[in-house]
Amino acid sequence: MTVWTDHLVIAPIVVPMLAGAATVVAGNGRRRLLAGLGLASTVLLVLLSAMLLVTADAPGVRIYRLGDWPVSFGIVLVLDRLSAMMVALASVLGLAAFVFSLARWHRAGTHFHPLFQFQLMGLNGAFLTGDLFNLFVFFEVMLAASYGMALHGSGTARVRAGLHYIVINLLASLLFLIGVSVVYGIAGTLNMADLAGRVPDVAPEDRALLEAGLAVLGIAFLIKAAMWPLGFWLPGTYAAASAPAAAILSILSKVGIYAVLRIWLLLFGDGAGASAAFGATALTAGGLLTVAFGSVAVLASQNLTRLAGASVLVSSGTLLTAIGMGQAAVTGGALLYLAGSVLAIGALFLLVELVERGRDIGADVLAVTREAFGTGEHEEDGEPGERDAIGVPIPATVATLGVSFLACALLIAGLPPLSGFLAKFAILSPLFAPSGGAPPPIAWMVAAALILSGLATVVAMARAGMDAFWASPAGTPQRVSIVEFLPVALLLALCVALTVGAGPALDYATAAAEALHTPANYLRGVLGTPEGGQ
C-alpha cells in the first residue's frame, strides 16, 4: 500500500469539504470559478468512487482511523462493498445533478455551490462512518445542506414545502440524539462493530431499555427512509424543489435505508442472542404499507414532479420489505434494486423539468380525458386542412424527451427485461424457493405488492406521458441544451449498463448482502489490528 491509497477511504469526504470551503471563500460573484471548482470536485468524486468499488470488491473491510486513536474511542471510517456502492451512487447522481444545474439553476440563488458540496460531504460521510455518533454528525451536515437545497430558487410553494421538510427532519434529529444517548448509556459504546459485540451480553434487566433506545433510533432512520406513515412529507417537498436539488435529495431517503440495513443486521442478526430479528415484522409490514401508500400516491399524482416523488416512496417500501425478510439472497436483490431505482428516479427528476418546460401545467387528468374521449372543445374547430391532416411532425427534441421518459417509466415500473424487473425477480425468487415446503404467505404478499405497484406506475406514467407529449404538449418550442440533457442520458445509460451487466452486478450485490448477514469479517476488520482491516 502506498501512502495515497491508505488515505483513499477518507477522500470522498475531504474532496467535497475542501471544494465547499473554497466556494465559500470565492463568493457568489465568480460564477465561472465556482462552476469549475464544483465540476472538478464532482468528477474527482466519481473517479474516487470507482476506485473504491474496485478496492472494496474483496473479502474483509478497510478501515481508516483518524488520529490513529483506538477504534473504541476515536473516529473510524469503514469501507466495504455496501459503503463503496452507496458512495458511487451518490457521486454519480451528484455529478449528473451538478452538470444539469450549470444551465441555469446554479445562478437562481446564493450559496448553491457550497451547499451542494457539503451535501455530498454529508452523504459520503454517512456511508463511510463506523460509529453512531459520527453518523449523527454526518446526518446533520447532510440535512443542514439539504435545507438550503430544498429552498434554493425561492417561491411560495418551495418555501412552504421546505419549512415542512425542515420541521420534520429536526424532529428526526432529536429522536436520533435521544436514541444514541440511550444506547450509549446502556452499552457504553457507539462504535457499530463494538456495539454488535456487546448486544448479546447486555443484562436481561437492561435489554428492554436498549431495544427501546434502538427503536427510537430506528424511527429517526425510518423518517428519513419515508416509511408509512412517516413519509407524508416527501412527495410535496421533492415536487417543490428545483430539478437538480430534487435529484440529489432523492438519494437522502436511501441514507435512511442504508442506516437501517447496516445497523439492524449488525445488532439484530443471527448472533444477537435474545434480540435476534428484533423489529423484523415491523420492517416488513411497514414496507408493504409504504408500497401501498406510494402506489396510491403515484396514481393520485396529477403532475410529473409529484409522480417522481411518489416513486421514491414505492422504492423505499420495496427496500424495507426486502430487508425485513432477513434473507441474504433477498437483500442482494434489494441492493440491485436500490442501485437501479436511484439512477432511474434521479433521471426522472431531471427529465421532468425539460418535459414540462413551456407547458401550461394544470388539469393534467382532464386534458388526457378530453383528448381520449372527445369532451371539451369540438373536434371540427379549426381549418379544414388541419382536420384532414393525418399527423403532425414531432420535433427531434420532443421525440428524444419522449423516448427518455419511456425509458424512465419502464425502469421505475420494473418491466422486463430491464434492471428493475431483474432486481424484483431476484427479490422474489428466494422467497418462492424455501428449503422445505410451500412458499409462506408473506411471499405471496410481497409478490402482489411488487406487481401491483409496478402496474400502478405503468398506469400513472402512461397517463402522464400522454398528457405531456400528446394531449397538451408544450405551447412553445422546447429548448434543451446539451448540458441539461447529457446528465439524463448518463443516468439512463448507466441503467442500461446495469441491465446488460446484471450478472456481475447481482454477484456484487449478493456478496455485499452475505457480508451484511454474516458480519464476522466486518467485526474482525474493525475491532482487530489495523493490518487485519486492510
Short mmCIF file of C-alpha atoms in Angstrom, two decimals:
data_model
loop_
_atom_site.label_atom_id
_atom_site.label_comp_id
_atom_site.label_asym_id
_atom_site.label_seq_id
_atom_site.Cartn_x
_atom_site.Cartn_y
_atom_site.Cartn_z
CA MET A 1 0.00 0.00 0.00
CA THR A 2 1.29 3.41 -0.90
CA VAL A 3 0.63 6.45 1.24
CA TRP A 4 -2.03 7.90 -1.01
CA THR A 5 -4.03 4.68 -1.28
CA ASP A 6 -4.03 4.40 2.50
CA HIS A 7 -5.94 7.69 2.59
CA LEU A 8 -8.32 6.76 -0.23
CA VAL A 9 -11.14 5.89 2.20
CA ILE A 10 -11.40 9.42 3.57
CA ALA A 11 -11.02 11.14 0.19
CA PRO A 12 -14.79 11.19 -0.67
CA ILE A 13 -15.32 13.25 2.49
CA VAL A 14 -12.30 15.53 2.18
CA VAL A 15 -12.75 16.43 -1.51
CA PRO A 16 -16.26 17.98 -1.24
CA MET A 17 -15.34 19.53 2.12
CA LEU A 18 -12.39 21.38 0.59
CA ALA A 19 -14.39 22.27 -2.53
CA GLY A 20 -17.22 23.62 -0.38
CA ALA A 21 -14.80 25.71 1.69
CA ALA A 22 -13.17 27.03 -1.49
CA THR A 23 -16.53 28.08 -2.95
CA VAL A 24 -17.39 29.90 0.28
CA VAL A 25 -14.13 31.84 0.07
CA ALA A 26 -14.63 32.58 -3.64
CA GLY A 27 -18.01 34.24 -3.00
CA ASN A 28 -21.12 34.30 -5.17
CA GLY A 29 -19.93 36.71 -7.83
CA ARG A 30 -17.39 34.49 -9.58
CA ARG A 31 -19.74 32.06 -11.28
CA ARG A 32 -17.23 30.50 -13.67
CA LEU A 33 -14.75 29.80 -10.91
CA LEU A 34 -17.48 28.29 -8.74
CA ALA A 35 -18.71 26.13 -11.60
CA GLY A 36 -15.16 24.96 -12.35
CA LEU A 37 -14.48 24.06 -8.72
CA GLY A 38 -17.77 22.20 -8.42
CA LEU A 39 -17.29 20.30 -11.66
CA ALA A 40 -13.73 19.31 -10.74
CA SER A 41 -14.92 18.10 -7.34
CA THR A 42 -17.82 16.01 -8.66
CA VAL A 43 -15.74 14.45 -11.44
CA LEU A 44 -12.99 13.60 -8.97
CA LEU A 45 -15.58 12.05 -6.65
CA VAL A 46 -16.79 9.77 -9.43
CA LEU A 47 -13.23 8.64 -10.14
CA LEU A 48 -12.55 8.06 -6.45
CA SER A 49 -15.77 6.11 -6.01
CA ALA A 50 -14.85 3.88 -8.95
CA MET A 51 -11.51 3.14 -7.29
CA LEU A 52 -13.26 2.39 -4.01
CA LEU A 53 -15.63 -0.03 -5.77
CA VAL A 54 -12.66 -1.97 -7.12
CA THR A 55 -10.89 -1.85 -3.76
CA ALA A 56 -13.94 -2.99 -1.82
CA ASP A 57 -14.73 -5.94 -4.09
CA ALA A 58 -12.72 -8.31 -1.93
CA PRO A 59 -13.29 -10.16 1.35
CA GLY A 60 -12.82 -8.15 4.50
CA VAL A 61 -13.03 -4.41 5.05
CA ARG A 62 -10.69 -1.46 5.01
CA ILE A 63 -10.65 0.86 7.98
CA TYR A 64 -9.29 4.37 8.44
CA ARG A 65 -8.61 5.52 11.99
CA LEU A 66 -8.41 9.31 12.26
CA GLY A 67 -5.58 10.36 14.55
CA ASP A 68 -4.61 6.68 14.94
CA TRP A 69 -6.85 6.50 18.01
CA PRO A 70 -8.15 3.09 19.16
CA VAL A 71 -11.37 2.08 17.43
CA SER A 72 -13.45 2.20 20.63
CA PHE A 73 -12.55 5.84 21.29
CA GLY A 74 -11.61 7.50 18.00
CA ILE A 75 -13.33 8.26 14.72
CA VAL A 76 -13.18 5.31 12.36
CA LEU A 77 -14.24 5.07 8.72
CA VAL A 78 -15.08 1.67 7.28
CA LEU A 79 -15.10 0.67 3.62
CA ASP A 80 -16.88 -2.47 2.46
CA ARG A 81 -18.90 -3.39 -0.61
CA LEU A 82 -22.10 -1.71 0.61
CA SER A 83 -20.50 1.60 1.59
CA ALA A 84 -18.49 1.68 -1.66
CA MET A 85 -21.67 1.11 -3.69
CA MET A 86 -23.54 3.88 -1.88
CA VAL A 87 -20.65 6.35 -2.30
CA ALA A 88 -20.56 5.52 -6.02
CA LEU A 89 -24.30 6.10 -6.41
CA ALA A 90 -24.13 9.41 -4.54
CA SER A 91 -21.14 10.56 -6.60
CA VAL A 92 -22.70 9.68 -9.97
CA LEU A 93 -26.01 11.28 -9.03
CA GLY A 94 -24.15 14.32 -7.71
CA LEU A 95 -22.25 14.73 -10.98
CA ALA A 96 -25.44 14.46 -13.02
CA ALA A 97 -27.34 16.95 -10.85
CA PHE A 98 -24.45 19.40 -10.79
CA VAL A 99 -23.93 19.37 -14.56
CA PHE A 100 -27.67 19.88 -15.03
CA SER A 101 -27.59 22.88 -12.68
CA LEU A 102 -24.92 24.62 -14.79
CA ALA A 103 -27.53 25.51 -17.41
CA ARG A 104 -29.38 27.88 -15.08
CA TRP A 105 -30.14 26.66 -11.57
CA HIS A 106 -26.76 27.43 -10.00
CA ARG A 107 -27.48 31.11 -10.70
CA ALA A 108 -31.01 31.05 -9.24
CA GLY A 109 -29.90 31.82 -5.69
CA THR A 110 -26.95 32.31 -3.39
CA HIS A 111 -24.66 29.68 -1.89
CA PHE A 112 -25.76 26.90 -4.25
CA HIS A 113 -22.21 25.62 -4.77
CA PRO A 114 -21.13 25.29 -1.12
CA LEU A 115 -24.49 23.76 -0.20
CA PHE A 116 -24.14 21.20 -2.97
CA GLN A 117 -20.61 20.23 -1.94
CA PHE A 118 -21.48 19.95 1.75
CA GLN A 119 -24.47 17.84 0.75
CA LEU A 120 -22.10 15.37 -0.93
CA MET A 121 -19.76 15.52 2.05
CA GLY A 122 -22.56 14.57 4.44
CA LEU A 123 -23.78 11.77 2.19
CA ASN A 124 -20.36 10.19 1.77
CA GLY A 125 -19.56 10.57 5.47
CA ALA A 126 -22.81 8.84 6.46
CA PHE A 127 -22.00 5.91 4.17
CA LEU A 128 -18.40 5.53 5.39
CA THR A 129 -18.59 6.18 9.13
CA GLY A 130 -18.24 3.28 11.54
CA ASP A 131 -19.91 4.69 14.66
CA LEU A 132 -23.31 6.06 15.56
CA PHE A 133 -22.20 9.43 16.87
CA ASN A 134 -20.39 10.36 13.68
CA LEU A 135 -23.35 9.01 11.72
CA PHE A 136 -25.36 11.64 13.61
CA VAL A 137 -22.77 14.31 12.77
CA PHE A 138 -22.81 13.49 9.05
CA PHE A 139 -26.59 13.26 9.13
CA GLU A 140 -26.69 16.84 10.42
CA VAL A 141 -24.20 18.06 7.81
CA MET A 142 -26.27 16.39 5.11
CA LEU A 143 -29.58 17.74 6.45
CA ALA A 144 -28.29 21.28 7.02
CA ALA A 145 -27.18 21.43 3.38
CA SER A 146 -30.44 19.83 2.21
CA TYR A 147 -32.47 22.57 3.91
CA GLY A 148 -30.78 25.16 1.73
CA MET A 149 -31.07 22.95 -1.35
CA ALA A 150 -34.80 22.43 -0.80
CA LEU A 151 -35.33 26.21 -0.53
CA HIS A 152 -33.00 27.08 -3.42
CA GLY A 153 -34.73 29.25 -6.01
CA SER A 154 -37.30 30.72 -3.56
CA GLY A 155 -41.02 30.80 -4.42
CA THR A 156 -44.02 30.44 -2.11
CA ALA A 157 -44.59 26.72 -2.74
CA ARG A 158 -40.91 25.94 -2.33
CA VAL A 159 -40.62 27.86 0.94
CA ARG A 160 -43.78 26.27 2.36
CA ALA A 161 -42.69 22.73 1.48
CA GLY A 162 -39.15 23.46 2.60
CA LEU A 163 -40.27 24.63 6.02
CA HIS A 164 -42.32 21.44 6.49
CA TYR A 165 -39.27 19.44 5.48
CA ILE A 166 -37.08 21.28 8.00
CA VAL A 167 -39.52 20.74 10.87
CA ILE A 168 -39.86 17.01 10.17
CA ASN A 169 -36.13 16.47 9.93
CA LEU A 170 -35.42 18.48 13.08
CA LEU A 171 -37.78 16.11 14.87
CA ALA A 172 -35.93 13.15 13.35
CA SER A 173 -32.62 14.62 14.53
CA LEU A 174 -33.99 14.96 18.07
CA LEU A 175 -35.09 11.32 18.05
CA PHE A 176 -31.69 10.32 16.68
CA LEU A 177 -29.93 12.09 19.55
CA ILE A 178 -32.25 10.56 22.16
CA GLY A 179 -31.76 7.08 20.77
CA VAL A 180 -27.97 7.44 20.61
CA SER A 181 -27.89 8.68 24.20
CA VAL A 182 -29.91 5.72 25.50
CA VAL A 183 -27.77 3.22 23.58
CA TYR A 184 -24.55 4.74 24.91
CA GLY A 185 -25.91 4.76 28.44
CA ILE A 186 -26.62 1.02 28.29
CA ALA A 187 -23.82 -0.34 26.11
CA GLY A 188 -21.05 2.17 26.84
CA THR A 189 -20.01 2.45 23.18
CA LEU A 190 -21.27 3.88 19.91
CA ASN A 191 -18.88 2.08 17.57
CA MET A 192 -21.12 -0.13 15.44
CA ALA A 193 -18.83 -3.17 15.48
CA ASP A 194 -18.11 -2.84 19.20
CA LEU A 195 -21.82 -2.41 19.88
CA ALA A 196 -22.60 -5.56 17.90
CA GLY A 197 -20.26 -7.50 20.17
CA ARG A 198 -21.84 -6.14 23.34
CA VAL A 199 -25.55 -6.51 22.49
CA PRO A 200 -25.69 -10.28 23.19
CA ASP A 201 -24.10 -9.71 26.61
CA VAL A 202 -26.45 -6.97 27.80
CA ALA A 203 -28.04 -7.84 31.14
CA PRO A 204 -31.65 -9.06 30.87
CA GLU A 205 -32.91 -6.16 33.00
CA ASP A 206 -31.29 -3.65 30.59
CA ARG A 207 -32.25 -5.34 27.34
CA ALA A 208 -35.71 -3.76 27.10
CA LEU A 209 -34.26 -0.26 27.56
CA LEU A 210 -31.56 -0.93 24.96
CA GLU A 211 -34.12 -2.16 22.46
CA ALA A 212 -36.29 0.88 23.20
CA GLY A 213 -33.34 3.20 22.53
CA LEU A 214 -32.58 1.40 19.27
CA ALA A 215 -36.28 1.55 18.33
CA VAL A 216 -36.23 5.35 18.80
CA LEU A 217 -33.09 5.47 16.70
CA GLY A 218 -34.83 3.33 14.09
CA ILE A 219 -37.78 5.72 13.94
CA ALA A 220 -35.35 8.54 13.10
CA PHE A 221 -33.93 6.42 10.26
CA LEU A 222 -37.39 5.44 9.03
CA ILE A 223 -38.49 9.07 8.90
CA LYS A 224 -35.60 9.70 6.56
CA ALA A 225 -36.42 6.49 4.66
CA ALA A 226 -40.02 7.79 4.30
CA MET A 227 -41.74 4.67 5.67
CA TRP A 228 -45.51 4.98 6.04
CA PRO A 229 -46.92 6.86 7.93
CA LEU A 230 -43.69 8.84 8.45
CA GLY A 231 -43.11 9.74 4.79
CA PHE A 232 -46.10 12.00 4.08
CA TRP A 233 -43.77 14.98 3.68
CA LEU A 234 -41.70 13.57 0.82
CA PRO A 235 -43.75 13.98 -2.41
CA GLY A 236 -44.63 17.61 -1.72
CA THR A 237 -41.10 18.58 -0.75
CA TYR A 238 -39.46 16.94 -3.73
CA ALA A 239 -42.11 18.28 -6.10
CA ALA A 240 -41.47 21.86 -4.94
CA ALA A 241 -37.66 21.66 -5.11
CA SER A 242 -35.68 22.63 -8.18
CA ALA A 243 -34.77 19.82 -10.56
CA PRO A 244 -31.11 19.36 -9.53
CA ALA A 245 -31.99 19.74 -5.85
CA ALA A 246 -34.77 17.14 -6.13
CA ALA A 247 -32.41 14.75 -7.92
CA ILE A 248 -29.76 14.89 -5.21
CA LEU A 249 -32.38 14.92 -2.43
CA SER A 250 -33.88 11.71 -3.82
CA ILE A 251 -30.92 9.69 -2.51
CA LEU A 252 -31.41 11.05 1.02
CA SER A 253 -34.19 8.53 1.59
CA LYS A 254 -31.65 5.82 0.76
CA VAL A 255 -29.44 7.09 3.59
CA GLY A 256 -32.21 6.03 5.96
CA ILE A 257 -32.43 2.67 4.16
CA TYR A 258 -28.66 2.26 4.43
CA ALA A 259 -28.68 3.03 8.16
CA VAL A 260 -31.47 0.53 8.82
CA LEU A 261 -29.76 -2.13 6.72
CA ARG A 262 -26.36 -1.63 8.29
CA ILE A 263 -27.33 -1.30 11.94
CA TRP A 264 -30.26 -3.72 12.01
CA LEU A 265 -28.24 -6.58 10.54
CA LEU A 266 -25.24 -5.82 12.74
CA LEU A 267 -27.17 -5.60 16.00
CA PHE A 268 -30.13 -7.90 15.40
CA GLY A 269 -28.66 -10.59 13.16
CA ASP A 270 -28.46 -14.27 13.97
CA GLY A 271 -25.75 -13.71 16.59
CA ALA A 272 -27.69 -11.16 18.63
CA GLY A 273 -29.00 -13.68 21.14
CA ALA A 274 -32.37 -12.79 22.61
CA SER A 275 -32.55 -9.68 20.42
CA ALA A 276 -32.18 -11.56 17.11
CA ALA A 277 -34.60 -10.39 14.40
CA PHE A 278 -35.92 -7.60 16.68
CA GLY A 279 -38.25 -5.40 14.60
CA ALA A 280 -38.29 -7.64 11.51
CA THR A 281 -42.09 -7.83 11.44
CA ALA A 282 -42.39 -4.05 11.77
CA LEU A 283 -39.98 -3.52 8.87
CA THR A 284 -41.82 -5.93 6.59
CA ALA A 285 -45.29 -4.61 7.49
CA GLY A 286 -44.14 -1.01 7.25
CA GLY A 287 -42.52 -1.70 3.91
CA LEU A 288 -45.68 -3.26 2.47
CA LEU A 289 -47.80 -0.37 3.73
CA THR A 290 -45.33 2.10 2.24
CA VAL A 291 -45.54 0.33 -1.14
CA ALA A 292 -49.34 0.52 -0.95
CA PHE A 293 -49.34 4.18 0.08
CA GLY A 294 -46.76 5.03 -2.59
CA SER A 295 -48.79 3.23 -5.27
CA VAL A 296 -51.90 5.20 -4.34
CA ALA A 297 -49.84 8.41 -4.35
CA VAL A 298 -48.47 7.53 -7.79
CA LEU A 299 -51.99 7.04 -9.18
CA ALA A 300 -53.24 10.22 -7.49
CA SER A 301 -50.40 12.42 -8.77
CA GLN A 302 -51.54 14.94 -11.33
CA ASN A 303 -48.14 16.35 -12.23
CA LEU A 304 -44.82 14.74 -13.05
CA THR A 305 -42.89 16.10 -10.09
CA ARG A 306 -45.27 14.61 -7.54
CA LEU A 307 -45.25 11.39 -9.54
CA ALA A 308 -41.47 11.24 -9.24
CA GLY A 309 -41.70 11.92 -5.50
CA ALA A 310 -44.29 9.19 -5.05
CA SER A 311 -41.99 6.79 -6.92
CA VAL A 312 -39.41 7.36 -4.18
CA LEU A 313 -41.98 6.11 -1.66
CA VAL A 314 -42.56 2.93 -3.66
CA SER A 315 -38.83 2.25 -3.92
CA SER A 316 -38.33 2.83 -0.17
CA GLY A 317 -41.21 0.49 0.66
CA THR A 318 -39.81 -2.21 -1.60
CA LEU A 319 -36.40 -1.99 0.05
CA LEU A 320 -37.78 -2.02 3.61
CA THR A 321 -39.92 -5.05 2.80
CA ALA A 322 -36.94 -6.94 1.42
CA ILE A 323 -34.73 -6.01 4.38
CA GLY A 324 -37.37 -7.20 6.84
CA MET A 325 -37.39 -10.67 5.27
CA GLY A 326 -33.96 -11.26 6.81
CA GLN A 327 -32.56 -13.40 3.95
CA ALA A 328 -29.20 -12.69 2.36
CA ALA A 329 -30.38 -13.60 -1.15
CA VAL A 330 -33.40 -11.28 -0.84
CA THR A 331 -31.16 -8.47 0.44
CA GLY A 332 -28.86 -8.99 -2.55
CA GLY A 333 -31.77 -8.45 -4.94
CA ALA A 334 -32.80 -5.40 -2.91
CA LEU A 335 -29.34 -3.86 -3.30
CA LEU A 336 -29.53 -4.33 -7.07
CA TYR A 337 -32.98 -2.72 -6.99
CA LEU A 338 -31.60 0.15 -4.90
CA ALA A 339 -28.90 0.94 -7.47
CA GLY A 340 -31.31 0.91 -10.40
CA SER A 341 -34.02 2.93 -8.65
CA VAL A 342 -31.60 5.66 -7.52
CA LEU A 343 -30.36 6.16 -11.08
CA ALA A 344 -33.80 5.95 -12.74
CA ILE A 345 -35.60 8.25 -10.29
CA GLY A 346 -32.73 10.75 -10.41
CA ALA A 347 -33.02 10.81 -14.20
CA LEU A 348 -36.80 11.31 -13.93
CA PHE A 349 -36.45 14.32 -11.63
CA LEU A 350 -34.08 15.97 -14.10
CA LEU A 351 -36.20 15.00 -17.10
CA VAL A 352 -39.42 16.39 -15.63
CA GLU A 353 -38.25 19.98 -15.91
CA LEU A 354 -37.32 19.51 -19.57
CA VAL A 355 -40.64 17.85 -20.38
CA GLU A 356 -42.75 20.49 -18.62
CA ARG A 357 -40.81 23.46 -19.97
CA GLY A 358 -43.16 25.71 -21.91
CA ARG A 359 -46.29 23.80 -20.85
CA ASP A 360 -49.29 25.32 -19.10
CA ILE A 361 -49.18 22.95 -16.12
CA GLY A 362 -52.52 22.03 -14.60
CA ALA A 363 -55.59 19.90 -15.13
CA ASP A 364 -53.47 17.02 -16.41
CA VAL A 365 -56.12 14.37 -15.92
CA LEU A 366 -58.78 16.50 -17.60
CA ALA A 367 -56.50 17.11 -20.55
CA VAL A 368 -55.98 13.40 -21.11
CA THR A 369 -59.69 12.72 -20.68
CA ARG A 370 -60.60 15.45 -23.16
CA GLU A 371 -58.21 14.08 -25.74
CA ALA A 372 -59.19 10.45 -25.24
CA PHE A 373 -62.98 10.86 -25.14
CA GLY A 374 -63.50 13.94 -27.26
CA THR A 375 -65.01 16.08 -24.48
CA GLY A 376 -64.48 19.80 -24.24
CA GLU A 377 -63.66 21.62 -27.47
CA HIS A 378 -65.31 20.33 -30.64
CA GLU A 379 -63.07 18.41 -32.99
CA GLU A 380 -64.44 20.25 -36.03
CA ASP A 381 -62.94 23.53 -34.82
CA GLY A 382 -60.06 24.76 -36.94
CA GLU A 383 -59.18 24.93 -40.60
CA PRO A 384 -60.15 22.14 -43.00
CA GLY A 385 -56.52 21.39 -43.70
CA GLU A 386 -55.89 20.82 -40.03
CA ARG A 387 -58.82 18.42 -39.73
CA ASP A 388 -57.70 16.37 -42.73
CA ALA A 389 -54.06 16.07 -41.65
CA ILE A 390 -53.00 12.51 -40.97
CA GLY A 391 -50.36 13.54 -38.46
CA VAL A 392 -48.04 16.29 -37.40
CA PRO A 393 -44.25 16.23 -37.38
CA ILE A 394 -42.66 15.64 -33.98
CA PRO A 395 -39.65 17.85 -33.26
CA ALA A 396 -36.43 15.98 -32.53
CA THR A 397 -36.27 17.44 -29.01
CA VAL A 398 -39.76 16.20 -28.16
CA ALA A 399 -39.01 12.77 -29.61
CA THR A 400 -35.80 12.48 -27.59
CA LEU A 401 -37.51 13.54 -24.39
CA GLY A 402 -40.36 11.12 -25.11
CA VAL A 403 -38.00 8.17 -25.54
CA SER A 404 -36.18 9.15 -22.35
CA PHE A 405 -39.46 9.41 -20.47
CA LEU A 406 -40.49 5.98 -21.75
CA ALA A 407 -37.17 4.55 -20.56
CA CYS A 408 -37.69 6.05 -17.09
CA ALA A 409 -41.22 4.63 -16.96
CA LEU A 410 -40.06 1.12 -17.88
CA LEU A 411 -37.19 1.23 -15.40
CA ILE A 412 -39.20 2.55 -12.45
CA ALA A 413 -42.14 0.22 -13.10
CA GLY A 414 -39.79 -2.75 -13.24
CA LEU A 415 -40.86 -4.14 -16.61
CA PRO A 416 -38.77 -6.80 -18.37
CA PRO A 417 -36.06 -7.05 -19.45
CA LEU A 418 -34.64 -4.02 -17.65
CA SER A 419 -32.75 -3.91 -14.35
CA GLY A 420 -35.84 -3.07 -12.27
CA PHE A 421 -37.53 -6.32 -13.35
CA LEU A 422 -34.37 -8.36 -12.81
CA ALA A 423 -33.97 -6.91 -9.31
CA LYS A 424 -37.60 -7.65 -8.38
CA PHE A 425 -37.19 -11.18 -9.69
CA ALA A 426 -34.03 -11.55 -7.58
CA ILE A 427 -36.02 -10.41 -4.52
CA LEU A 428 -38.92 -12.80 -5.11
CA SER A 429 -37.01 -15.87 -6.26
CA PRO A 430 -35.59 -16.84 -2.82
CA LEU A 431 -38.99 -16.27 -1.20
CA PHE A 432 -40.61 -18.82 -3.54
CA ALA A 433 -37.80 -21.36 -3.18
CA PRO A 434 -37.85 -22.18 0.55
CA SER A 435 -35.71 -25.02 1.85
CA GLY A 436 -38.76 -27.11 2.61
CA GLY A 437 -42.44 -26.93 1.83
CA ALA A 438 -44.60 -24.38 0.05
CA PRO A 439 -43.82 -20.65 -0.06
CA PRO A 440 -45.01 -18.81 3.07
CA PRO A 441 -48.00 -16.44 2.80
CA ILE A 442 -45.71 -13.43 3.17
CA ALA A 443 -44.04 -14.37 -0.12
CA TRP A 444 -47.34 -14.00 -1.94
CA MET A 445 -47.99 -10.68 -0.21
CA VAL A 446 -44.61 -9.35 -1.29
CA ALA A 447 -45.15 -10.58 -4.85
CA ALA A 448 -48.57 -8.94 -5.00
CA ALA A 449 -47.15 -5.67 -3.67
CA LEU A 450 -44.35 -5.58 -6.25
CA ILE A 451 -46.61 -6.49 -9.16
CA LEU A 452 -49.41 -4.09 -8.25
CA SER A 453 -47.00 -1.23 -7.54
CA GLY A 454 -45.44 -1.80 -10.97
CA LEU A 455 -48.91 -1.77 -12.54
CA ALA A 456 -49.79 1.47 -10.75
CA THR A 457 -46.57 3.03 -12.00
CA VAL A 458 -47.27 1.94 -15.58
CA VAL A 459 -50.79 3.42 -15.47
CA ALA A 460 -49.64 6.70 -13.91
CA MET A 461 -46.64 7.11 -16.19
CA ALA A 462 -48.71 6.30 -19.28
CA ARG A 463 -51.30 8.88 -18.27
CA ALA A 464 -48.65 11.50 -17.55
CA GLY A 465 -46.84 10.70 -20.80
CA MET A 466 -50.00 11.06 -22.87
CA ASP A 467 -50.68 14.42 -21.31
CA ALA A 468 -47.12 15.68 -21.70
CA PHE A 469 -46.49 14.53 -25.27
CA TRP A 470 -49.92 14.14 -26.79
CA ALA A 471 -52.92 15.82 -25.12
CA SER A 472 -51.35 19.11 -24.01
CA PRO A 473 -47.81 19.42 -25.33
CA ALA A 474 -45.67 22.48 -24.80
CA GLY A 475 -47.17 25.68 -26.09
CA THR A 476 -43.77 26.95 -27.18
CA PRO A 477 -40.91 25.01 -28.75
CA GLN A 478 -38.84 23.30 -26.09
CA ARG A 479 -35.23 24.39 -25.91
CA VAL A 480 -32.99 21.89 -24.23
CA SER A 481 -29.26 22.41 -24.05
CA ILE A 482 -26.71 19.62 -24.21
CA VAL A 483 -25.68 20.47 -20.64
CA GLU A 484 -29.21 19.68 -19.48
CA PHE A 485 -29.84 16.51 -21.46
CA LEU A 486 -26.39 14.95 -21.04
CA PRO A 487 -26.91 14.13 -17.30
CA VAL A 488 -30.23 12.43 -18.09
CA ALA A 489 -28.58 10.42 -20.84
CA LEU A 490 -25.73 9.48 -18.47
CA LEU A 491 -28.07 8.14 -15.79
CA LEU A 492 -30.18 6.22 -18.30
CA ALA A 493 -27.05 4.79 -19.92
CA LEU A 494 -25.92 3.54 -16.51
CA CYS A 495 -29.33 1.89 -16.06
CA VAL A 496 -28.86 0.15 -19.42
CA ALA A 497 -25.35 -0.89 -18.37
CA LEU A 498 -26.81 -2.26 -15.14
CA THR A 499 -29.23 -4.32 -17.23
CA VAL A 500 -26.57 -5.63 -19.60
CA GLY A 501 -24.21 -6.38 -16.73
CA ALA A 502 -26.92 -7.64 -14.39
CA GLY A 503 -25.00 -10.85 -13.68
CA PRO A 504 -21.83 -9.24 -12.29
CA ALA A 505 -23.89 -6.52 -10.61
CA LEU A 506 -26.06 -9.10 -8.84
CA ASP A 507 -22.96 -11.06 -7.83
CA TYR A 508 -21.53 -7.90 -6.26
CA ALA A 509 -24.82 -7.12 -4.51
CA THR A 510 -25.16 -10.70 -3.27
CA ALA A 511 -21.62 -10.66 -1.89
CA ALA A 512 -22.39 -7.36 -0.12
CA ALA A 513 -25.59 -8.84 1.31
CA GLU A 514 -23.85 -12.00 2.55
CA ALA A 515 -21.23 -9.85 4.27
CA LEU A 516 -24.03 -7.92 5.99
CA HIS A 517 -25.83 -11.05 7.18
CA THR A 518 -22.61 -12.73 8.36
CA PRO A 519 -20.59 -9.74 9.63
CA ALA A 520 -17.62 -11.71 11.01
CA ASN A 521 -15.20 -10.09 8.57
CA TYR A 522 -16.61 -6.65 9.35
CA LEU A 523 -16.22 -7.16 13.10
CA ARG A 524 -12.76 -8.66 12.70
CA GLY A 525 -11.63 -5.85 10.41
CA VAL A 526 -12.87 -3.03 12.64
CA LEU A 527 -12.03 -4.45 16.06
CA GLY A 528 -8.84 -6.30 15.08
CA THR A 529 -5.43 -4.92 14.21
CA PRO A 530 -5.20 -2.16 11.58
CA GLU A 531 -3.44 -4.59 9.24
CA GLY A 532 -6.34 -7.00 9.57
CA GLY A 533 -8.71 -4.31 8.38
CA GLN A 534 -6.71 -3.65 5.27
#
